[in-house]
Coordinates of C-alpha atoms in Angstrom, one line a residue:
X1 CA 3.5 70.9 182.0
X2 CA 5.2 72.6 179.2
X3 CA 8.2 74.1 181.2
X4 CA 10.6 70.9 180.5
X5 CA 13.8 72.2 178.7
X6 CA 13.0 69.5 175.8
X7 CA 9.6 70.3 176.4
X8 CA 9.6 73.2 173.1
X9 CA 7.3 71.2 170.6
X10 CA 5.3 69.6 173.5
X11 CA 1.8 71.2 173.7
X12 CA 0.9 68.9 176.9
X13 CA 3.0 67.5 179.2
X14 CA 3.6 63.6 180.5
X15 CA 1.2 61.9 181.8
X16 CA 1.5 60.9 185.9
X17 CA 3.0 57.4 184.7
X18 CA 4.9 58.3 182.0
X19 CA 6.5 60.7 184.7
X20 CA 6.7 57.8 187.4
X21 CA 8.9 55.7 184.7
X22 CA 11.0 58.3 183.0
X23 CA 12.2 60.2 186.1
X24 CA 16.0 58.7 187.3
X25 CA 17.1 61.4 189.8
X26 CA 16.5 59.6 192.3
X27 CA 19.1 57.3 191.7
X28 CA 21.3 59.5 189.6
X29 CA 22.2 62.4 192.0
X30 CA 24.9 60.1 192.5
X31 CA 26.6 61.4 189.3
X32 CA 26.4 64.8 190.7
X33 CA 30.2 65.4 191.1
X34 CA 30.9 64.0 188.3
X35 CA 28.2 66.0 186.9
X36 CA 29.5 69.1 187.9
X37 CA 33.6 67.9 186.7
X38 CA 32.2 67.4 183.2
X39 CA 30.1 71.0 182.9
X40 CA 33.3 72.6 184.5
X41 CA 35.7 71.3 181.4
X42 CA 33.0 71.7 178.9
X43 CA 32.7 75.7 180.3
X44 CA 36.7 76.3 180.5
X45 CA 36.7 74.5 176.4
X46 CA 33.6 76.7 175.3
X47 CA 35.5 79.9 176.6
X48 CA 39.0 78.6 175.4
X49 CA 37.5 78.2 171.9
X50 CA 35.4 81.5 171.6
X51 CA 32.4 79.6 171.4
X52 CA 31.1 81.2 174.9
X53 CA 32.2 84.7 176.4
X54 CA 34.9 84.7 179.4
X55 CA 32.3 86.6 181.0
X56 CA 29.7 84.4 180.5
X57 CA 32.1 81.5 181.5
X58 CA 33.0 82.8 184.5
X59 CA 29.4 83.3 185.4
X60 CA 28.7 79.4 184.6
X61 CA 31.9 78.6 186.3
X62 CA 30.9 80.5 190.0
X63 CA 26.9 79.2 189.5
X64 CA 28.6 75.9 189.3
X65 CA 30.7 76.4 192.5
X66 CA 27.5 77.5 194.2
X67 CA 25.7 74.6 193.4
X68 CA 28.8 72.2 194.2
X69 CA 28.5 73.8 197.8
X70 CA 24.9 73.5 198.0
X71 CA 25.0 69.9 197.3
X72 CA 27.8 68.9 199.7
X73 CA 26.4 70.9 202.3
X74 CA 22.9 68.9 201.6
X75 CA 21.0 72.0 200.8
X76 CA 20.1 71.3 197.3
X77 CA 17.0 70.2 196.4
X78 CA 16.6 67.5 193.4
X79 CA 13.5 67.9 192.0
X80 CA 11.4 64.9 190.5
X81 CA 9.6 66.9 188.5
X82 CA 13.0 67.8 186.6
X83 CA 14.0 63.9 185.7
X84 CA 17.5 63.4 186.4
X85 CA 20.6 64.9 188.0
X86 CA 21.9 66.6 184.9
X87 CA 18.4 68.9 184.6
X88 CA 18.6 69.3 188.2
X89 CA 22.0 71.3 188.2
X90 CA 21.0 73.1 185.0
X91 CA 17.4 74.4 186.5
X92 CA 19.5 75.8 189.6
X93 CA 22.2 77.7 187.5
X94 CA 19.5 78.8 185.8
X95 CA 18.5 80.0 188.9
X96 CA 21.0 81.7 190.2
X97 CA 23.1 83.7 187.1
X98 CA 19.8 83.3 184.8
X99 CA 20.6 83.5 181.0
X100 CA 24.2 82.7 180.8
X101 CA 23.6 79.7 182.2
X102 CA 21.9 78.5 178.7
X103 CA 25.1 78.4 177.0
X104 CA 26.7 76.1 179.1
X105 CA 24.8 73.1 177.0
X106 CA 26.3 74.5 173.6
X107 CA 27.9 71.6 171.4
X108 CA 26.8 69.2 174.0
X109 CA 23.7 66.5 174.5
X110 CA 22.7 64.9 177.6
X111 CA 23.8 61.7 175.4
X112 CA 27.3 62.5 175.7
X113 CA 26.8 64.4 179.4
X114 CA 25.4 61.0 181.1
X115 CA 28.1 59.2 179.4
X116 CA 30.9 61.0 180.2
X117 CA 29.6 61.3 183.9
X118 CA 28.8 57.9 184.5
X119 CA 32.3 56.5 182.8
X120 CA 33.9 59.0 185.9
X121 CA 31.8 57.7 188.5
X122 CA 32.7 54.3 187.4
X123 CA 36.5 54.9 186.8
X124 CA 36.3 56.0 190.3
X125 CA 34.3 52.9 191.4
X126 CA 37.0 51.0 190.5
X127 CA 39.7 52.7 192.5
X128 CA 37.7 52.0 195.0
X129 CA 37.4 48.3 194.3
X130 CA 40.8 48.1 193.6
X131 CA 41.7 49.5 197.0
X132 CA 39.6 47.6 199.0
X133 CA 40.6 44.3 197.8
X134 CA 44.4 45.3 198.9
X135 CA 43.2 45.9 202.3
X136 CA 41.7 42.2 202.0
X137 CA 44.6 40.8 200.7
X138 CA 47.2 42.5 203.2
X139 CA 45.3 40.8 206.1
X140 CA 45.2 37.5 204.1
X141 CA 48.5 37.2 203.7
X142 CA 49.7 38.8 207.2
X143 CA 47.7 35.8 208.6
X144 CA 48.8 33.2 206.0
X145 CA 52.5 34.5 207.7
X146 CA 51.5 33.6 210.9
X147 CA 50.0 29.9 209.9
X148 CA 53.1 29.0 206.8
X149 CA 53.3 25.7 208.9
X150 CA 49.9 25.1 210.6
X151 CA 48.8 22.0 209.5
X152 CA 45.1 21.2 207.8
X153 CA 43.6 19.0 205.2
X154 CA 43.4 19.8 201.9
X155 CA 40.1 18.7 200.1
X156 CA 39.5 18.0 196.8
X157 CA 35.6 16.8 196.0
X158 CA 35.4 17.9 199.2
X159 CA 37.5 14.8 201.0
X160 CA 40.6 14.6 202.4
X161 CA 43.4 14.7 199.8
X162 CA 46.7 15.7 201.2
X163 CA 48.1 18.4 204.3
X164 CA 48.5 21.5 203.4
X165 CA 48.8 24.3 205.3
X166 CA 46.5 27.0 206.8
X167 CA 49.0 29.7 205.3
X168 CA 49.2 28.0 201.8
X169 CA 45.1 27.8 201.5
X170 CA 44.8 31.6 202.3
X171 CA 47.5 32.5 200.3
X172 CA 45.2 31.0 197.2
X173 CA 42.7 33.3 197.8
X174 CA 45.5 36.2 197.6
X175 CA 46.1 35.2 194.1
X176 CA 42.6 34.9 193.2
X177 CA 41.8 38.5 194.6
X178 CA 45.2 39.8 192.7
X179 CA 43.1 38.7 189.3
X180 CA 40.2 40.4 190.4
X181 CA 42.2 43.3 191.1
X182 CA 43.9 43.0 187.5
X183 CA 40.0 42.8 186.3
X184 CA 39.3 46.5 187.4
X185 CA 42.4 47.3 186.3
X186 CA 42.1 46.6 182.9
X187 CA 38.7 47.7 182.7
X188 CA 39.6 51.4 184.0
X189 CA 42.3 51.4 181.2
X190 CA 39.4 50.4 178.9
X191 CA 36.7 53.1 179.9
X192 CA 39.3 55.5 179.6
X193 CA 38.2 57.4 177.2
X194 CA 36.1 60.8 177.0
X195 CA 32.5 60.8 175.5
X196 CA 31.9 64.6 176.2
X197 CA 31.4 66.5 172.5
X198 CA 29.9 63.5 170.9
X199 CA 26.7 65.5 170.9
X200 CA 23.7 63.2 170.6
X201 CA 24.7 60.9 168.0
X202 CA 26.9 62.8 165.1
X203 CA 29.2 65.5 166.9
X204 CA 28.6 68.9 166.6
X205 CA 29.3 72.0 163.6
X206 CA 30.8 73.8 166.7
X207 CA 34.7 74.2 166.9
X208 CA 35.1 72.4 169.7
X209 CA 38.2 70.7 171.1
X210 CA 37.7 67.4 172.9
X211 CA 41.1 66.6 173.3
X212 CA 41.4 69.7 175.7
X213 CA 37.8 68.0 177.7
X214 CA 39.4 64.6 177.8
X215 CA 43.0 66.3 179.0
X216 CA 40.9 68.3 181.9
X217 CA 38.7 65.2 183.0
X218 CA 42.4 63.1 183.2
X219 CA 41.0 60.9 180.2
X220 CA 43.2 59.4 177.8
X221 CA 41.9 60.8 174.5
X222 CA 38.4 61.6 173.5
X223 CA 36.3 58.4 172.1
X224 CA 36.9 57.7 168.2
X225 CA 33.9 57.8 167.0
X226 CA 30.2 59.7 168.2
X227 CA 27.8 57.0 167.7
X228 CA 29.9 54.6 170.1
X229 CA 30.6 57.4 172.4
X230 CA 26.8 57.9 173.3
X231 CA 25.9 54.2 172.6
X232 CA 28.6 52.4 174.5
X233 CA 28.1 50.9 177.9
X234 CA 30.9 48.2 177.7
X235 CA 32.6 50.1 180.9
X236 CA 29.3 49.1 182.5
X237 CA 29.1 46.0 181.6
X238 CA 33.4 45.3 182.6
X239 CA 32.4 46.5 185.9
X240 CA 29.9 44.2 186.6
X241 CA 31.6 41.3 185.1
X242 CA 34.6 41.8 186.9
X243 CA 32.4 42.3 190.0
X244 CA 30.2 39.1 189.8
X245 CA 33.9 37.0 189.6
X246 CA 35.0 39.2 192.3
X247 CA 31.7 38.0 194.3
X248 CA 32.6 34.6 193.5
X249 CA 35.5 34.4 194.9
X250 CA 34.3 36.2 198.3
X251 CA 31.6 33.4 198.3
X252 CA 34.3 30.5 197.8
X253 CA 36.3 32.0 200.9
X254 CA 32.9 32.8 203.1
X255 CA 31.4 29.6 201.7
X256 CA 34.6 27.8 203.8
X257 CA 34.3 29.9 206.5
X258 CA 30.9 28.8 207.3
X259 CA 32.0 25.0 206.9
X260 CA 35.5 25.5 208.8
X261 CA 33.1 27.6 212.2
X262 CA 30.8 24.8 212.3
X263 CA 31.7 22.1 215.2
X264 CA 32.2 19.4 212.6
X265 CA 35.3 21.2 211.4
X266 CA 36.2 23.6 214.6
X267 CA 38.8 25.4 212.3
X268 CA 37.8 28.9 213.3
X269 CA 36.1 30.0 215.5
X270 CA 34.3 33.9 215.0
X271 CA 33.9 36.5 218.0
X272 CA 30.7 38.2 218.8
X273 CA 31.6 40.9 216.3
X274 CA 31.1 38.8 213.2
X275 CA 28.8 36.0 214.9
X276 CA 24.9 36.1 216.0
X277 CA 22.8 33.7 218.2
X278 CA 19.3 32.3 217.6
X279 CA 15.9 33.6 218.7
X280 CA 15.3 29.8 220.2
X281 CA 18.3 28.1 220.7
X282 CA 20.7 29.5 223.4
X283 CA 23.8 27.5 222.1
X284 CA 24.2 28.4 218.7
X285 CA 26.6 30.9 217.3
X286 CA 25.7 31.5 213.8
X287 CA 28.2 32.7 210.7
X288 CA 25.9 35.2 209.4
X289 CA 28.3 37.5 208.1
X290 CA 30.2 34.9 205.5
X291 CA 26.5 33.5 204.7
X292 CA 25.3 36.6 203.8
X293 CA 28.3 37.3 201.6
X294 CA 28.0 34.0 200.3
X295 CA 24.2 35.3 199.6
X296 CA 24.8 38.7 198.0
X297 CA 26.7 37.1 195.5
X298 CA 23.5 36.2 193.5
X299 CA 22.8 39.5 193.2
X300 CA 26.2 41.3 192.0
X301 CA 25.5 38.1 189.0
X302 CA 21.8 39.7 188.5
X303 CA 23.3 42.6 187.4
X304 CA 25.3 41.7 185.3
X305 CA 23.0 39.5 183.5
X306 CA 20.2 42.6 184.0
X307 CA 22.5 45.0 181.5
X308 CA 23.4 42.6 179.5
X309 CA 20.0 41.6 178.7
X310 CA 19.0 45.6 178.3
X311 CA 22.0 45.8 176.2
X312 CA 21.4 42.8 173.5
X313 CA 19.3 44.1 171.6
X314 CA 19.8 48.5 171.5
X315 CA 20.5 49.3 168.1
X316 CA 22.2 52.2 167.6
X317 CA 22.7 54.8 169.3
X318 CA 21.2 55.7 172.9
X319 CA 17.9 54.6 173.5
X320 CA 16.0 55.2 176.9
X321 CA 16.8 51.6 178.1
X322 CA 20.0 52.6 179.0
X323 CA 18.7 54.6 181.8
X324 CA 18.7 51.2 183.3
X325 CA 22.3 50.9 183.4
X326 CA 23.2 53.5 186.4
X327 CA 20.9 52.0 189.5
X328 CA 22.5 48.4 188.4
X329 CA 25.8 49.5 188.5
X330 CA 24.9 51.3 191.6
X331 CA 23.4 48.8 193.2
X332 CA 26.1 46.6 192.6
X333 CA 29.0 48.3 194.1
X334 CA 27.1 49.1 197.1
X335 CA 27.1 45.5 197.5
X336 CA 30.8 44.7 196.8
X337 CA 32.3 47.5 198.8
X338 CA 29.8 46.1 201.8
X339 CA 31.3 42.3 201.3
X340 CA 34.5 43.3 201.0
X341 CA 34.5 45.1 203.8
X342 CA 33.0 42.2 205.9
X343 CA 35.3 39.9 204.3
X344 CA 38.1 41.7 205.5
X345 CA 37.0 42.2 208.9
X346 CA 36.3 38.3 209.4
X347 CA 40.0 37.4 208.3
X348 CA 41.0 39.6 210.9
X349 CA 38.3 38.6 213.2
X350 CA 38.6 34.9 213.0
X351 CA 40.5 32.9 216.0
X352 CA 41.9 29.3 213.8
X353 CA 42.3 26.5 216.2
X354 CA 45.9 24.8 215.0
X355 CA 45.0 21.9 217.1
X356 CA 41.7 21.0 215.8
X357 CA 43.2 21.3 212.3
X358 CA 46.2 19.3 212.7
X359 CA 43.9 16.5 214.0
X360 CA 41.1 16.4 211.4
X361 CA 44.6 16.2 209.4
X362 CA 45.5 13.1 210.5
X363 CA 41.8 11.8 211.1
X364 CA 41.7 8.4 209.6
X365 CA 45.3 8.0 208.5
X366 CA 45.5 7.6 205.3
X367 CA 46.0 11.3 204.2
X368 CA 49.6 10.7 203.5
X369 CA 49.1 7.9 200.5
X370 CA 50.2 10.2 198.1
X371 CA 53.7 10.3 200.2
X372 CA 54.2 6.5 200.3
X373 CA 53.5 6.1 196.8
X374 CA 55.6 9.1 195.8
X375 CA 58.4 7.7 197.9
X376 CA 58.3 4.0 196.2
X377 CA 58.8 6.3 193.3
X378 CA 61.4 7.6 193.5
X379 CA 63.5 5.6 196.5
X380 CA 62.6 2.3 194.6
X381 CA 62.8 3.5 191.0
X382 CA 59.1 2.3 190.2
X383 CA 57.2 4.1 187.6
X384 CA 54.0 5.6 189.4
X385 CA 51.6 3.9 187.8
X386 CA 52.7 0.7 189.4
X387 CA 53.9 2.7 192.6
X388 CA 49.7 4.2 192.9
X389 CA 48.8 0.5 192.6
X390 CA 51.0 -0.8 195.4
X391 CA 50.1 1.8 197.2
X392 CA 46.6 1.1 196.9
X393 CA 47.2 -2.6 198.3
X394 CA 48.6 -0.8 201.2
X395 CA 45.9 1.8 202.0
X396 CA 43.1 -1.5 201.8
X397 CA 45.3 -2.9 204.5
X398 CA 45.5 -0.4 206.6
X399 CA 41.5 0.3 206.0
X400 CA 41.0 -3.3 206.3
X401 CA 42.7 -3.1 210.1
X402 CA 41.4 0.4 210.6
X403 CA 44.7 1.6 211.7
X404 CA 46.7 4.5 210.0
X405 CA 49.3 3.5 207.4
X406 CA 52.3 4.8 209.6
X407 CA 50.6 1.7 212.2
X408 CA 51.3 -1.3 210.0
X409 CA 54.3 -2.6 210.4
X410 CA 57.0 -3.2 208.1
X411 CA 56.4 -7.1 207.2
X412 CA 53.0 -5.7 206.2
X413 CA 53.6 -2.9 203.7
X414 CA 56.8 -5.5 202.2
X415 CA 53.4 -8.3 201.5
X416 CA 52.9 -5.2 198.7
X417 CA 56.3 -4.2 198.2
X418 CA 59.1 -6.7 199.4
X419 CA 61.7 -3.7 198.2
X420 CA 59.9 -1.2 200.8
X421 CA 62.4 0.1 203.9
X422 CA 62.2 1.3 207.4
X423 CA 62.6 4.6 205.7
X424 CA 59.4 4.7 204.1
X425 CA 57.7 5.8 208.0
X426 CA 59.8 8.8 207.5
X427 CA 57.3 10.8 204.9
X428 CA 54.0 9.2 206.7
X429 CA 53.5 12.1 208.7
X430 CA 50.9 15.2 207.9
X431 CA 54.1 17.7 208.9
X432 CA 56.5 15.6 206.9
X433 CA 54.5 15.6 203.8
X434 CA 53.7 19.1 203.6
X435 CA 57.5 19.9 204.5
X436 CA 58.5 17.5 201.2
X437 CA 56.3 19.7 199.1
X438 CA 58.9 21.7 197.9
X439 CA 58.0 22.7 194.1
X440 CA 57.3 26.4 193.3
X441 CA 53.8 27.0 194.8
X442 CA 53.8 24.2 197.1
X443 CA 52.9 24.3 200.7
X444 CA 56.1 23.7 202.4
X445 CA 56.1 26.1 205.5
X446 CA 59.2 27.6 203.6
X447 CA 57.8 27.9 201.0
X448 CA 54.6 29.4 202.3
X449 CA 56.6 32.2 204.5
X450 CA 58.6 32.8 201.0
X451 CA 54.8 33.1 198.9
X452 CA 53.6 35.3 201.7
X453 CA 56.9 38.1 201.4
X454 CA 56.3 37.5 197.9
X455 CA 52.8 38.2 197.4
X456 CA 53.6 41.4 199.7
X457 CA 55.7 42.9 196.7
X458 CA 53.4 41.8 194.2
X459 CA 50.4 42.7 195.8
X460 CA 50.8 45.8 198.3
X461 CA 54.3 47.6 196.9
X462 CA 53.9 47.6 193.3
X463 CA 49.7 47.3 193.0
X464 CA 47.6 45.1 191.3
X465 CA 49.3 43.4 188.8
X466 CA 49.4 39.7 189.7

């Protein structure tokens, strides 16, 4: 099989394995638009330099059309036996205007091609991203809105630690998406840059102008220097680390889902849209949506962790490793847009039960000690220190009765504190205590409705900067 185009000095071709590893197209036909963008700007800078013939760039430019409507149509044909996308589209324009179609690859490599296509597919990728996260974050905080002053338990290790609200605990997973958002962000403005007219490692003696390819593929400026242009795969790597924080923050918010639809919480509860049953047991209604977001997460972190190990040791410039870079990527935003998506449509879908939080709020009665000792504090001028400890005395009692503290009467919290007033019942309530919490970013109903218009601005008017 001597027929390849690098195939010139090749007197036999590849054998059946070496073809079964080397061939990408069929994961790489996924570059074909952008495939297609970049031979378009390198045609219109050929012609605009002199380096190829209008005629001959008009030619490339309507074989290029063609192909463009073969391939949304579906009526291309990749062929394995031509390796990878970029081949593919240069076999059929061979095909259809015959030898002008040979110029098309002057002053360019399929080093700086596959670079410059996959750097568009991923700049793209994260619009995407970006986009879909707003949509999750708009129905995060419309519902945070609608629960500023339902009352839950906030948790830290995982016990009850002081009320919050339902709208204040959604509201952190706004901000934590507005980073990820900030993530993609930053790595679009990185990736930024144009490969195309790097050649295959050291430019070209051709007069091009990459400025005028960069301009026409809306890149910033053309990359600085050749052997980076073909070698780099940072963007790549951005991506996927920006996606695997992305995944863990979908995994937190699923990860409580599942905990807050079980019957121990009773938090949520999930329709038949987001919810399955079991094959044996009749009763059950299973979260299998949030579990298998919280599961996909481990494999968004395998790709990262598979490029970076591909990447640690390249020297430069572009070895064939780096073929391993586009079914990663690939296979990694198919994943995020996919939990996103199911992400979203669970915040929307989920039915919270007010009443079942307010009571595990208030389960055993001690969730407001913070309160009582915050209010010896400051209504008795005692440093906290010694406020925590008389507070302490207070919470043993009440454990030691098995009553709430707001149950002991006044005689008994004064055998702590003899200073202590009737005043002190006042902030022993779950809805007092999240009212007093007052301090920017507390989770004081006010507050919370204030976060939420906030977080609208931030968030949904003026993008993703958080």
């Amino acid at each position: 099989m001597t027929s390849k185009i690098w195939g010139g000095r090749f007197s036999s071709g590849p054998a059946s394995i070496m073809e079964e590893i080397n061939v990408s197209v069929g994961f790489d036909q996924r570059l074909a638009k952008q495939d297609l963008l970049g031979s378009r700007a390198h045609c219109s800078m050929l012609v605009a330099r002199g380096i190829v013939s209008a005629e001959d760039g008009d030619a490339i430019q309507e074989g290029l059309t063609r192909i463009e409507k073969e391939i949304s149509s579906g009526a291309f044909h990749f062929k394995r036996a031509l390796e990878d996308v970029h081949m593919n589209i240069e076999s059929r324009l061979a095909d259809l205007i015959g030898a002008p179609a040979g110029r098309l690859h002057t002053a360019r490599s399929r080093n700086d091609q596959v670079a410059t296509d996959f750097r568009m597919w991923v700049r793209a990728a994260c619009d995407t991203v970006d986009d879909e996260i707003r949509k999750l974050q708009s129905v995060l905080i419309d519902t945070a809105e609608q629960h500023a002053a339902t009352i839950m338990p906030g948790f830290t290790h995982l016990q009850p630690a002081q009320p919050v609200t339902f709208g204040h605990h959604l509201l952190a997973y706004v901000e934590m998406f507005g980073r990820d958002r900030s993530r993609f962000v930053d790595a679009r403005k990185r990736l930024n840059e144009c490969p195309l007219g790097a050649g295959a490692i050291a430019g070209t003696s051709f007069p091009i102008d990459r400025a005028l390819t960069a301009e026409k593929l809306n890149f910033d400026r053309p990359m600085a220097n050749s052997m980076d242009a073909v070698s780099d795969r940072d963007f790549a790597l951005d991506f996927l680390a920006a996606a695997g924080i992305l995944a863990v923050h979908m995994s937190r918010l699923a990860e409580e889902m599942v905990n807050w639809s079980s019957p121990q919480f009773g938090f949520i509860r999930f329709t038949d849209a987001f919810s399955t049953g079991s094959s044996m047991m009749p009763q059950k209604r299973n979260p299998d949506a949030a579990e298998l977001v919280r599961g996909k997460s481990g494999r968004i972190f395998g790709g990262l962790v598979a490029l970076l190990t591909v990447m640690k040791g390249l020297p430069l410039t572009y070895s064939k490793d780096m073929q391993e870079d586009k079914e990663t990527v690939f296979a990694v935003f198919d994943s995020i847009e996919l939990c996103l998506a199911a992400t979203t449509g669970m915040v929307v879908d989920m039915k919270p039960n007010a009443a079942r939080m307010r009571a595990a709020a208030d389960t055993d009665g001690l969730i407001t000690a913070t309160d009582l000792a915050d209010w010896v504090t400051q209504k008795l001028n005692i440093p906290f220190r010694e406020a925590h400890h008389i507070t302490g005395k207070i919470v043993k009692l009440a454990e030691g009765k098995g009553v709430a503290l707001g149950a002991l009467s006044l005689a008994e919290m004064q055998m702590a504190e003899p200073r202590i007033t009737e005043d002190v019942f006042k902030v022993l309530t779950p809805e007092a205590s999240a009212a007093s919490r007052t301090s920017f970013g507390g989770t004081a109903p006010d507050n919370v409705r204030q976060q939420a218009e906030a977080a609208r601005k931030r968030f949904l008017t003026r993008g993703p900067t958080p």
